[in-house]
Coordinates of C-alpha atoms and ligand atoms in Angstrom, one line a residue:
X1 CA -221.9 121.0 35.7
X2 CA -218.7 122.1 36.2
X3 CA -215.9 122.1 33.9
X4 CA -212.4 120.9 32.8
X5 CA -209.5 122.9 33.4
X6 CA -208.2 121.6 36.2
X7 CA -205.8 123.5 38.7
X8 CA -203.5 121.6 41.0
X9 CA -204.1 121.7 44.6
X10 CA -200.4 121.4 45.3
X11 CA -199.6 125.1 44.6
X12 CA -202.1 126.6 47.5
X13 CA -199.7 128.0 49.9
X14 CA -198.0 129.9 46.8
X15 CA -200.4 131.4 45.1
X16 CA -199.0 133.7 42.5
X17 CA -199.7 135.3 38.5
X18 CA -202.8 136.7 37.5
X19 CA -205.9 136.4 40.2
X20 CA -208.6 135.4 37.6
X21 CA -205.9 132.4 37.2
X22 CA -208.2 129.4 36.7
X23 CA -211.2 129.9 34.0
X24 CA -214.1 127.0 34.3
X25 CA -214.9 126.2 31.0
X26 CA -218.8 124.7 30.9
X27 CA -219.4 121.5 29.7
X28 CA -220.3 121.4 25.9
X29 CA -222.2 119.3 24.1
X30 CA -220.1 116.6 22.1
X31 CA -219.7 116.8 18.6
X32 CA -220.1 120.2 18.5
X33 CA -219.6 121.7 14.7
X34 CA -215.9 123.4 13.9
X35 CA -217.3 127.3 13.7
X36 CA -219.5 126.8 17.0
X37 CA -216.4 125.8 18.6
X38 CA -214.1 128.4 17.6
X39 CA -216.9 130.8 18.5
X40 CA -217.0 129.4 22.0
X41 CA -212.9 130.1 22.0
X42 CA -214.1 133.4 20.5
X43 CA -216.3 133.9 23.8
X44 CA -214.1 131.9 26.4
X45 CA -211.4 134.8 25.0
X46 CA -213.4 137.3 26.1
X47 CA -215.1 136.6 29.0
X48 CA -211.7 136.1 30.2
X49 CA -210.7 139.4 29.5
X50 CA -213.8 140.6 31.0
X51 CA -212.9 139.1 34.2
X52 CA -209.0 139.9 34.0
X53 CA -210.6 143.7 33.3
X54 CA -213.2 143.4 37.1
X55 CA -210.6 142.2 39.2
X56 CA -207.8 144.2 38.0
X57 CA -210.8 147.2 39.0
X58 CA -211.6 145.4 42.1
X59 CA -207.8 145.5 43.3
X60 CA -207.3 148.8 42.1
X61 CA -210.3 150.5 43.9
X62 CA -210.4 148.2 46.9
X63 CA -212.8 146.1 46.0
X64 CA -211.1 142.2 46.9
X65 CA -207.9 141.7 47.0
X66 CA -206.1 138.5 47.5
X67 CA -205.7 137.2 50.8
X68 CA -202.3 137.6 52.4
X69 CA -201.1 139.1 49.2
X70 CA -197.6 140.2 50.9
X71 CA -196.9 136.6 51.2
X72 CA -198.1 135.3 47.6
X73 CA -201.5 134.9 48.7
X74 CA -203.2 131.8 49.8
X75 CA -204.8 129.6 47.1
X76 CA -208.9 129.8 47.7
X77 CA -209.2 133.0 50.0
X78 CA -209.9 137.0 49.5
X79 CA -209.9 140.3 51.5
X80 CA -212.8 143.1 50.9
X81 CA -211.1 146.3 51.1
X82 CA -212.9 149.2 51.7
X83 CA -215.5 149.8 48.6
X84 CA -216.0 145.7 48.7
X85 CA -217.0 145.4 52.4
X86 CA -219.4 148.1 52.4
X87 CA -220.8 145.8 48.7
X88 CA -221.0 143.0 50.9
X89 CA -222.5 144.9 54.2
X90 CA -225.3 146.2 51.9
X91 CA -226.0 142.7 50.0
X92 CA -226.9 141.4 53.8
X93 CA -228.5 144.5 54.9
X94 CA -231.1 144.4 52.1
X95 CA -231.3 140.3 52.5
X96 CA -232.1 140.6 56.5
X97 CA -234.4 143.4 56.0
X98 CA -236.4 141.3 53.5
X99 CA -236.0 138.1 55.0
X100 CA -236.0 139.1 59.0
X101 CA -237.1 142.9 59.8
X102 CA -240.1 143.0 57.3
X103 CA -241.5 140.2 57.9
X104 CA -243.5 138.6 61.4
X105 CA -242.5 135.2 60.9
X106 CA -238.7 135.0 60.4
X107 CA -236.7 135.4 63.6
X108 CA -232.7 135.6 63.2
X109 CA -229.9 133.7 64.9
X110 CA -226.0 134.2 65.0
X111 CA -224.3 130.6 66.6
X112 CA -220.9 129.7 66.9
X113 CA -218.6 128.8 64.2
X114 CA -217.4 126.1 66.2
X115 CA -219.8 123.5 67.3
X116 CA -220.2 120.1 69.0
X117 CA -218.8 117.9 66.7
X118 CA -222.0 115.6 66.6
X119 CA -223.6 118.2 64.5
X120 CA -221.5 117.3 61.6
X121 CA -222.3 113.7 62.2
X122 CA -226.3 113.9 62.3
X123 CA -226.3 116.2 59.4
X124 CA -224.2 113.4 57.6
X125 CA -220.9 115.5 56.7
X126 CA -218.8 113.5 58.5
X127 CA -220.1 110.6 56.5
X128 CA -220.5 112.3 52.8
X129 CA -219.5 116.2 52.6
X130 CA -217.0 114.8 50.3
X131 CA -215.5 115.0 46.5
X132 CA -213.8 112.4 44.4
X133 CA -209.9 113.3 44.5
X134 CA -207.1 111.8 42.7
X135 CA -203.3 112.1 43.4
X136 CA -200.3 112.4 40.5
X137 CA -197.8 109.4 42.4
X138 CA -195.0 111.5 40.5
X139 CA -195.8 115.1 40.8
X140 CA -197.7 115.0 44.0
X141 CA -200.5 117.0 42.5
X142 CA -203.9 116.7 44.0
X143 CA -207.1 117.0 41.3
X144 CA -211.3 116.4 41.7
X145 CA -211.3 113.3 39.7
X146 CA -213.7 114.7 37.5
X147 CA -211.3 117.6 36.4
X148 CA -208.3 115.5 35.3
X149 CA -205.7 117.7 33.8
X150 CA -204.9 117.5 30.1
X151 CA -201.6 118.7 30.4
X152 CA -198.2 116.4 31.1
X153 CA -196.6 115.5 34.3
X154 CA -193.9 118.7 35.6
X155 CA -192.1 115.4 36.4
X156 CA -192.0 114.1 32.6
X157 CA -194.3 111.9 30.8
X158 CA -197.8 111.5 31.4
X159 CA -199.6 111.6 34.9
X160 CA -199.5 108.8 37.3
X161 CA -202.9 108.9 39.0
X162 CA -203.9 107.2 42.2
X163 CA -207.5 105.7 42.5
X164 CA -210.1 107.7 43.8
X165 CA -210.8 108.2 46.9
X166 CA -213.0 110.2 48.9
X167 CA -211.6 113.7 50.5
X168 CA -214.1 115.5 52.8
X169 CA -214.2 119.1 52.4
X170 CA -214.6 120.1 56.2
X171 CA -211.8 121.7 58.0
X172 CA -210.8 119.9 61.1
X173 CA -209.4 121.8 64.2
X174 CA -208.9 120.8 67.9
X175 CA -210.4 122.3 70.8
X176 CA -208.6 122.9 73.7
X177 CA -204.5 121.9 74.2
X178 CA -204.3 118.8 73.7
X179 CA -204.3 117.5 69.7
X180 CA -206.3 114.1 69.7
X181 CA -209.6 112.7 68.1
X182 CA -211.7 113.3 71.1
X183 CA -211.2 117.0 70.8
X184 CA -212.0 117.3 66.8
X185 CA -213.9 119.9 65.8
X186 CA -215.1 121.7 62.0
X187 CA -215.0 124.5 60.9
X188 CA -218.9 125.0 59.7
X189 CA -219.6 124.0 55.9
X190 CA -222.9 125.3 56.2
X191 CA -224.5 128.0 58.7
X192 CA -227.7 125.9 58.0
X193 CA -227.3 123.2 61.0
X194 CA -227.0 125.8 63.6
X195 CA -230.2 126.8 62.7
X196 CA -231.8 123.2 63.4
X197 CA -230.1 122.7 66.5
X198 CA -231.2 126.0 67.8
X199 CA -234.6 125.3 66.6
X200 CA -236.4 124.6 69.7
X201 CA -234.8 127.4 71.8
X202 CA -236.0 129.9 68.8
X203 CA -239.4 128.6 69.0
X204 CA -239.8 129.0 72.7
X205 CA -238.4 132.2 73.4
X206 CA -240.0 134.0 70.2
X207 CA -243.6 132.3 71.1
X208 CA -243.5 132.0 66.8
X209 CA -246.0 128.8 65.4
X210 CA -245.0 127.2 62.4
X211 CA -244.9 128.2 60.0
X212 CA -241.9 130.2 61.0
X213 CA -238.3 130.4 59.6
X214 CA -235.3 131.4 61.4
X215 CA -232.3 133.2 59.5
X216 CA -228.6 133.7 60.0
X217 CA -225.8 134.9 57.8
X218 CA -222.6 134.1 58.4
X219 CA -219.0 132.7 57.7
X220 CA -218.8 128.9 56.5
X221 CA -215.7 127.2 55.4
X222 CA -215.1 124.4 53.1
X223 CA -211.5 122.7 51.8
X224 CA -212.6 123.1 47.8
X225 CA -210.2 121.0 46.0
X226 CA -210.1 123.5 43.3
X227 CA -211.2 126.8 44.0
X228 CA -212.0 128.7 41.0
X229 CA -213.5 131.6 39.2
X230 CA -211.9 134.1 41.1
X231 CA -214.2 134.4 44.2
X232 CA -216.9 132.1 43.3
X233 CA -216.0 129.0 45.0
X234 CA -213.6 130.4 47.8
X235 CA -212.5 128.0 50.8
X236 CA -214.0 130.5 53.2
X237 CA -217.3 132.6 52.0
X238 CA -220.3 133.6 53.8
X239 CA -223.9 131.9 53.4
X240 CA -227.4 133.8 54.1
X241 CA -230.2 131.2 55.0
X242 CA -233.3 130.1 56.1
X243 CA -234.7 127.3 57.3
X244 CA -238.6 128.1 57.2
X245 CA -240.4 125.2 58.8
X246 CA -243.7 124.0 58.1
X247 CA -246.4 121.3 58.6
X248 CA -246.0 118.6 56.5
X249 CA -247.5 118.0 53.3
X250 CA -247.1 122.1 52.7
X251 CA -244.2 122.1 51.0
X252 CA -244.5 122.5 47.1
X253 CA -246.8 125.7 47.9
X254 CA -243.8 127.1 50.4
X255 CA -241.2 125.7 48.3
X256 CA -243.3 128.0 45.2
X257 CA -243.6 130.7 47.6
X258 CA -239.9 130.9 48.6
X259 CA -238.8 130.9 44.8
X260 CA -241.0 133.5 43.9
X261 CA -240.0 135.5 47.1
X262 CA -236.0 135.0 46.4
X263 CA -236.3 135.9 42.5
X264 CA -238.0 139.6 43.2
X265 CA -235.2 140.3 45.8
X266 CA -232.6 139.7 43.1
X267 CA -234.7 142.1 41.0
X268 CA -234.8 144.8 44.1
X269 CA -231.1 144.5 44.0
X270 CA -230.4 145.4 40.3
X271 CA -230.2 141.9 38.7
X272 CA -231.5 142.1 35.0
X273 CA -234.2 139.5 34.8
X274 CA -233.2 138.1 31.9
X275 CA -229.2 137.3 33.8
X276 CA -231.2 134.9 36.3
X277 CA -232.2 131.5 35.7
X278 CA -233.9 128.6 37.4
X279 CA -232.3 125.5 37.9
X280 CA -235.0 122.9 38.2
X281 CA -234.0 119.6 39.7
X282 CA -235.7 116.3 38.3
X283 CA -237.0 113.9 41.1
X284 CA -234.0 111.5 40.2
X285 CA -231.4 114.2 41.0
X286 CA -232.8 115.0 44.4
X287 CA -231.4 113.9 47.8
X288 CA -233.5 111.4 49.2
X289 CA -235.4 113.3 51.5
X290 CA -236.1 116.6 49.2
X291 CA -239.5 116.6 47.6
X292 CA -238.3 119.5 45.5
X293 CA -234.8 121.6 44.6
X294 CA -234.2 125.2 42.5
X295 CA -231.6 126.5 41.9
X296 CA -230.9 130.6 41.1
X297 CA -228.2 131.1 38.7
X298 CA -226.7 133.5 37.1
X299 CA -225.0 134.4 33.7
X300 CA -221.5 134.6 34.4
X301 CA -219.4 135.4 32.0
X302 CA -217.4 131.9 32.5
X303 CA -221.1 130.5 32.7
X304 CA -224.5 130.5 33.9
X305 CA -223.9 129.2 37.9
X306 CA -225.5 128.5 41.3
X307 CA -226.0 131.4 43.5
X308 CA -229.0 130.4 45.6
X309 CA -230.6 126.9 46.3
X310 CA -234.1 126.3 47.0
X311 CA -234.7 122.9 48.6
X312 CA -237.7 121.8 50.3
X313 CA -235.9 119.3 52.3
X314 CA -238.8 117.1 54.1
X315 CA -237.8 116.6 58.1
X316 CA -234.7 115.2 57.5
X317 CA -232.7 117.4 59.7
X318 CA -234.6 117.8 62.2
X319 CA -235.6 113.6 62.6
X320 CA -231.8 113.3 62.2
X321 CA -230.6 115.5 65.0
X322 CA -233.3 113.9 67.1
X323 CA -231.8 110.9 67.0
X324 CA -228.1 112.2 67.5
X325 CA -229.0 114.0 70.4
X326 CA -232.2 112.5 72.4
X327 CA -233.6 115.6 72.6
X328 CA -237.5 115.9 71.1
X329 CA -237.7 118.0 68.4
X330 CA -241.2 117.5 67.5
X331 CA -243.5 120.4 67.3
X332 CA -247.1 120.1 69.2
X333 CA -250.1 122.4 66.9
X334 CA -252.3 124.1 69.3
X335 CA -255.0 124.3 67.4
X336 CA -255.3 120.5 65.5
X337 CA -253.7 119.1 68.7
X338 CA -251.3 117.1 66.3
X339 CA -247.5 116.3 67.3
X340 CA -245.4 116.1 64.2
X341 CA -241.7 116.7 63.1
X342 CA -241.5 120.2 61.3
X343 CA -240.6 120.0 57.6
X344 CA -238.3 122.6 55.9
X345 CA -238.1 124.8 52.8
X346 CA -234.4 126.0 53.0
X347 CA -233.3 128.9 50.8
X348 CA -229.5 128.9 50.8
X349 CA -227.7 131.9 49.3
X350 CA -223.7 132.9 49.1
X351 CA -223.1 136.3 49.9
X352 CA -219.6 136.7 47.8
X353 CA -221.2 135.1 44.8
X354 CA -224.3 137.4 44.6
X355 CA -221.3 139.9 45.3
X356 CA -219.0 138.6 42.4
X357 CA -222.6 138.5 40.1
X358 CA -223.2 141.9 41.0
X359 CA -220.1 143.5 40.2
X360 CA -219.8 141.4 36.5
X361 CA -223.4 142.9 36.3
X362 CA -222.5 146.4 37.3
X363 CA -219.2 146.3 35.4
X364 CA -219.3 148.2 31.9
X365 CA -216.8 150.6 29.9
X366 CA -217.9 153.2 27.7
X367 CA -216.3 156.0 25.3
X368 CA -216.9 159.5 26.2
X369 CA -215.5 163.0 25.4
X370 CA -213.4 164.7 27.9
X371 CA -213.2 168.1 28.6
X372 CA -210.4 168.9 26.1
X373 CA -212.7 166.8 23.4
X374 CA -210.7 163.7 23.6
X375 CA -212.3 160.4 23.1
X376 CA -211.7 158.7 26.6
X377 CA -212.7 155.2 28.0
X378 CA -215.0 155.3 31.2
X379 CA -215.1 152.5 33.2
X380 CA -218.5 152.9 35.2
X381 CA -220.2 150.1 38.0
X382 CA -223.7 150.5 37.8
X383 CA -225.0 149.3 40.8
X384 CA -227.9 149.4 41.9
X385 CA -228.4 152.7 44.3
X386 CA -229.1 150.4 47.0
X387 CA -226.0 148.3 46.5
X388 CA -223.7 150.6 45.4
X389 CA -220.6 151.1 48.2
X390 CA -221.1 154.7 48.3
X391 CA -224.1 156.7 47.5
X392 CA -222.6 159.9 47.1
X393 CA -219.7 162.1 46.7
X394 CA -219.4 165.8 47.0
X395 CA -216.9 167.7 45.7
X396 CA -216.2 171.6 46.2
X397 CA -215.2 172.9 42.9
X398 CA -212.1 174.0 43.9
X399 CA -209.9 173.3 46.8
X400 CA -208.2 176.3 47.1
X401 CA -211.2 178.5 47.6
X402 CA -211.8 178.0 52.1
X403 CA -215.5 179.1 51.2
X404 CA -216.6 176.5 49.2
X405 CA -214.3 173.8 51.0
X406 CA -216.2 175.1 54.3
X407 CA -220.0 174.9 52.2
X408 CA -219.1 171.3 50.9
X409 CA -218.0 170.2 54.3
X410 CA -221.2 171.0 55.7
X411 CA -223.1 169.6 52.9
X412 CA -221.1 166.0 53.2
X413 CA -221.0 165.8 57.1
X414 CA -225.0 166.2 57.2
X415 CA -225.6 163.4 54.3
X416 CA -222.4 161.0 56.0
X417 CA -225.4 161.1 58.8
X418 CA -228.1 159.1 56.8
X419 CA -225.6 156.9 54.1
X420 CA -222.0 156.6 53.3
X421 CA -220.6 159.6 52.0
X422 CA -217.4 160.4 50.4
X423 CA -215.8 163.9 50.2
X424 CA -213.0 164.0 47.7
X425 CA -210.9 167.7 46.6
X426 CA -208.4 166.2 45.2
X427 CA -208.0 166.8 41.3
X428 CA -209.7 168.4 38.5
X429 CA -213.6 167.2 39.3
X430 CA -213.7 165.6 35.9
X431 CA -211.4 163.0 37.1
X432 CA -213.0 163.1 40.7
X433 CA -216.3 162.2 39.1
X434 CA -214.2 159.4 37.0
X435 CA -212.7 157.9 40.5
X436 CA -216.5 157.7 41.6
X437 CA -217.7 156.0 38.4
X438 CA -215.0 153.5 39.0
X439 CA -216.4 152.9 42.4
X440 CA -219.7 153.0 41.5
X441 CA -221.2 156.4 43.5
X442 CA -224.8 156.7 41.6
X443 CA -225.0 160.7 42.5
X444 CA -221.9 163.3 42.7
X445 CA -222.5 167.2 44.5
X446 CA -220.5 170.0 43.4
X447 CA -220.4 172.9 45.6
X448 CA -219.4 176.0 43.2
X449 CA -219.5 179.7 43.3
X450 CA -223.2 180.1 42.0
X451 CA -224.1 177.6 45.6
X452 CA -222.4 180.5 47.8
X453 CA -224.8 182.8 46.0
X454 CA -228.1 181.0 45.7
X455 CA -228.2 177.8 47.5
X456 CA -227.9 175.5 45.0
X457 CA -225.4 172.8 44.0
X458 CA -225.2 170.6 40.9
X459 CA -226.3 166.9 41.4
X460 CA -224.9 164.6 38.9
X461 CA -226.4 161.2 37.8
X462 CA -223.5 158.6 37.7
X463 CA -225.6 156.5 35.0
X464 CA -226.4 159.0 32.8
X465 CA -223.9 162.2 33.6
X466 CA -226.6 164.7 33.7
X467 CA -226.5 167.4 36.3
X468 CA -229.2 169.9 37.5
X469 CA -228.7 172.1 40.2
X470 CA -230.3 171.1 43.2
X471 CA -231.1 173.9 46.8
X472 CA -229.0 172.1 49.6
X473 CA -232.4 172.1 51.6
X474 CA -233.8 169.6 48.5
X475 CA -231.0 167.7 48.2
X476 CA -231.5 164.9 51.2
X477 CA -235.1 164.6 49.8
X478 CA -234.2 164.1 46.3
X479 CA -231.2 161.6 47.3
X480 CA -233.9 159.3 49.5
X481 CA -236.1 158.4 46.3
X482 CA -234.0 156.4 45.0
X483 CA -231.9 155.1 48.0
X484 CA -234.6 153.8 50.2
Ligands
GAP501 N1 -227.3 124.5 53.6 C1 -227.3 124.3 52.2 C2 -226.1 124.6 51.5 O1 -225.1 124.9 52.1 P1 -225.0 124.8 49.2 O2 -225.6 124.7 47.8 O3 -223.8 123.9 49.4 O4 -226.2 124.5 50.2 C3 -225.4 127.3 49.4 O5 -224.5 126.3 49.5 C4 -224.8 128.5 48.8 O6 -223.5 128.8 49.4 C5 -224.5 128.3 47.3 O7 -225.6 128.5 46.5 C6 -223.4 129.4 47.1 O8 -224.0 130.6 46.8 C7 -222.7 129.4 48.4 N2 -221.4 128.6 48.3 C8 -221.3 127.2 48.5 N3 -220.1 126.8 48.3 C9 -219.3 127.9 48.1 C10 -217.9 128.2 47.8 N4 -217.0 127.2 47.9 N5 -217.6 129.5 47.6 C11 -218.5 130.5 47.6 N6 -219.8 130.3 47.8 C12 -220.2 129.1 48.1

């Protein structure tokens, strides 16, 4: 559930102060006893200093910054500089390659953004992609009606709220010049519908029997009434599904399956079991169609939230678009010569969430000793070696010395070949190795004097600052166990 500290929807296009600006407080039980409550402020206090603490690090070393910042940013929508779009390149690199490239019976798609606006109206977002909204008549400010503010009116006095009505969360546009209801279109809520129109062409061309699944990342777009939690419910994010169909009365097995399969790929990416839950839905809270709904979440440090949903949603989509468009989209088995409407286990995933979990996951601070024995704070991301932005850095010990600039040179340009390298000689290396800590680089190598004499350089282990000297022939070798 989410929770009660509103933010008004009036402010968007003047979006200012800090960017973790609107903390979602989780529900709690009521009557909950005085010290468990001022623990709870105790923990509210800090996780919002934990998050104040990542994004001030994630604007800092280019991981998201706010969109359109030079303008006051725009309420709801973030950048990826350069350390957080390689994050997010590698989170859909290692999600295609488990759900696509490894496996025979997922095939990918990548449709338009833009699409026939009947889409929106079999799928039944036209109708009911919508949230309860209530206006302040005095104010003008705009709230979800179940996140009423508890503050008073700018304009004096208390609040005066319109009814509720309905506000539906898909962006309109017009296609082509001329600005009237025949030529409305959406901007996608979901990369999910794409897939079920495309559905026939998929199953022709790639000669697949069900079951199959087809799979597509992509950008989808969605007016939030109050986005919130820095980039966890953004107006524009990207989803990665699939729609895997099957022959009815199969679906609690592939529904099991899918869970099971979705759960070990957040392990393979660095999540600590024990920071993933599953969300199981009760018969009474699932759509009418859905024979069965999990959800992944993860422990936040405003709360334990949604970052995957696994539904096994029956053939409603598919019957749907049917009858929207006329066309058959019944599938004919071969071998038991039955006709039948495919159902669906759909495993919907949001790239910048698993992104915003992984970097609160990665995120810590530590106290070390510096060179000159001072105490010092390090601020390390432990990603994941397969995750993390840049998997190595190599430093020549000193950049004044053209013979070890030359060795490290050659050393960096043949590992930028196989991952993404950085070559930094700027500094004393103890603070080059900090700069890579912040960024999260799980190996550093230092070309020194001794390497111009015997070959070697020193590797260091981000995690756990240890270095051994390493031949340059080795080092590619050593650097693939744990990066492939
Ligand atoms: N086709 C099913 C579907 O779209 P959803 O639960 O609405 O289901 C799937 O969305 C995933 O997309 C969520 O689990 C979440 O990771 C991501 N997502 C949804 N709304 C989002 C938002 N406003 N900001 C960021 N991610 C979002």
């Amino acid at each position: 559930m989410v929770g009660k500290k509103p933010t008004c929807f009036s402010n968007d296009w003047n979006f200012s102060g800090p960017v973790f600006q609107s903390l979602e407080i989780l529900d709690r039980p009521a009557g909950l006893a005085q010290d468990a409550r001022l623990m709870s402020e105790q923990t509210d206090k800090k996780s919002t200093a934990f998050m104040e603490a990542l994004a001030s690090l994630c604007k800092r070393r280019g991981f998201i910054f706010q969109s359109s910042e030079i303008y006051g940013g725009i309420n709801g929508f973030w950048d990826y500089g350069p350390l957080g779009c390689e994050l997010k390149r590698n989170i859909k690199e290692a999600w295609w390659n488990s759900v696509v490239r490894q496996r025979d019976d997922v095939e990918g798609l990548d449709a338009s953004i833009i699409m026939h606006p009947k889409i929106w109206e079999a799928s039944g977002h036209v109708e009911s992609f919508t949230d309860p909204m209530v206006d302040c008549k005095k104010c003008k400010g705009r709230w979800r009606a179940d996140q009423l503010p508890e503050t008073k009116c700018p304009q004096g006095g208390p609040h005066e709220f319109t009814e509720a009505r309905k506000f539906n969360l898909m962006f309109k546009t017009f296609v082509g010049p001329v600005e009237e209801s025949s030529s409305v279109a959406y901007l996608r809520p979901e990369t999910a519908q794409a897939i079920f129109a495309q559905y026939k062409n998929v199953l022709e061309v790639s000669r697949q029997k069900i079951p199959f699944g087809i799979a597509q990342i992509g950008k989808a777009f969605r007016n939030e009434i109050n986005p919130r939690n820095y980039t966890f419910r953004s107006r524009e994010f990207e989803q990665m599904e699939l729609e895997f169909f099957i022959k009815p009365g199969t679906d609690a097995e592939w529904h099991e399956y899918w869970v099971k399969q979705r759960l070990d790929w957040y392990a393979s990416i660095g999540f600590a079991p024990d920071h993933l839950h599953q969300l199981v839905y009760g018969k009474d809270e699932l759509a009418h169609y859905a024979s069965a709904c999990v959800d992944i979440t993860y422990d936040f440090p405003f709360g334990t939230q949604e970052l995957e949903g696994i539904a096994a949603r029956g053939n409603f989509d598919l019957s749907q678009h049917q009858k929207f468009s006329g066309k058959s989209m019944e599938y004919f088995d071969q071998e038991t010569k039955e006709k039948y409407i495919a159902h669906v286990v759909e495993p919907s995933a949001g790239v910048d969430r698993i992104a915003l979990a992984l970097l609160c996951e990665a995120y810590s601070e530590e106290t070390v000793t510096d060179e000159k024995g001072q105490a010092e704070t390090r601020v390390v991301m432990r990603f994941h070696p397969r995750i993390a932005p840049i998997k190595v850095a190599v430093f020549p010990l000193l950049k004044n010395k053209p013979e070890l600039v030359a060795k490290a040179r050659g050393v960096f340009e043949a590992l930028r070949k196989r991952w993404s390298a950085f070559y930094d000689e700027a500094g004393a290396i103890g603070r080059r190795y900090r700069r890579q800590d912040e960024a999260g680089t799980p190996f550093g190598v230092t070309v020194d004097f001794q390497t111009l004499e015997d070959g070697t350089v020193t590797l260091r282990d981000r995690d756990t600052m240890r270095q051994t000297r390493v031949k340059v022939a080795d080092l590619a070798g050593r650097l693939a166990e744990s990066l492939e």
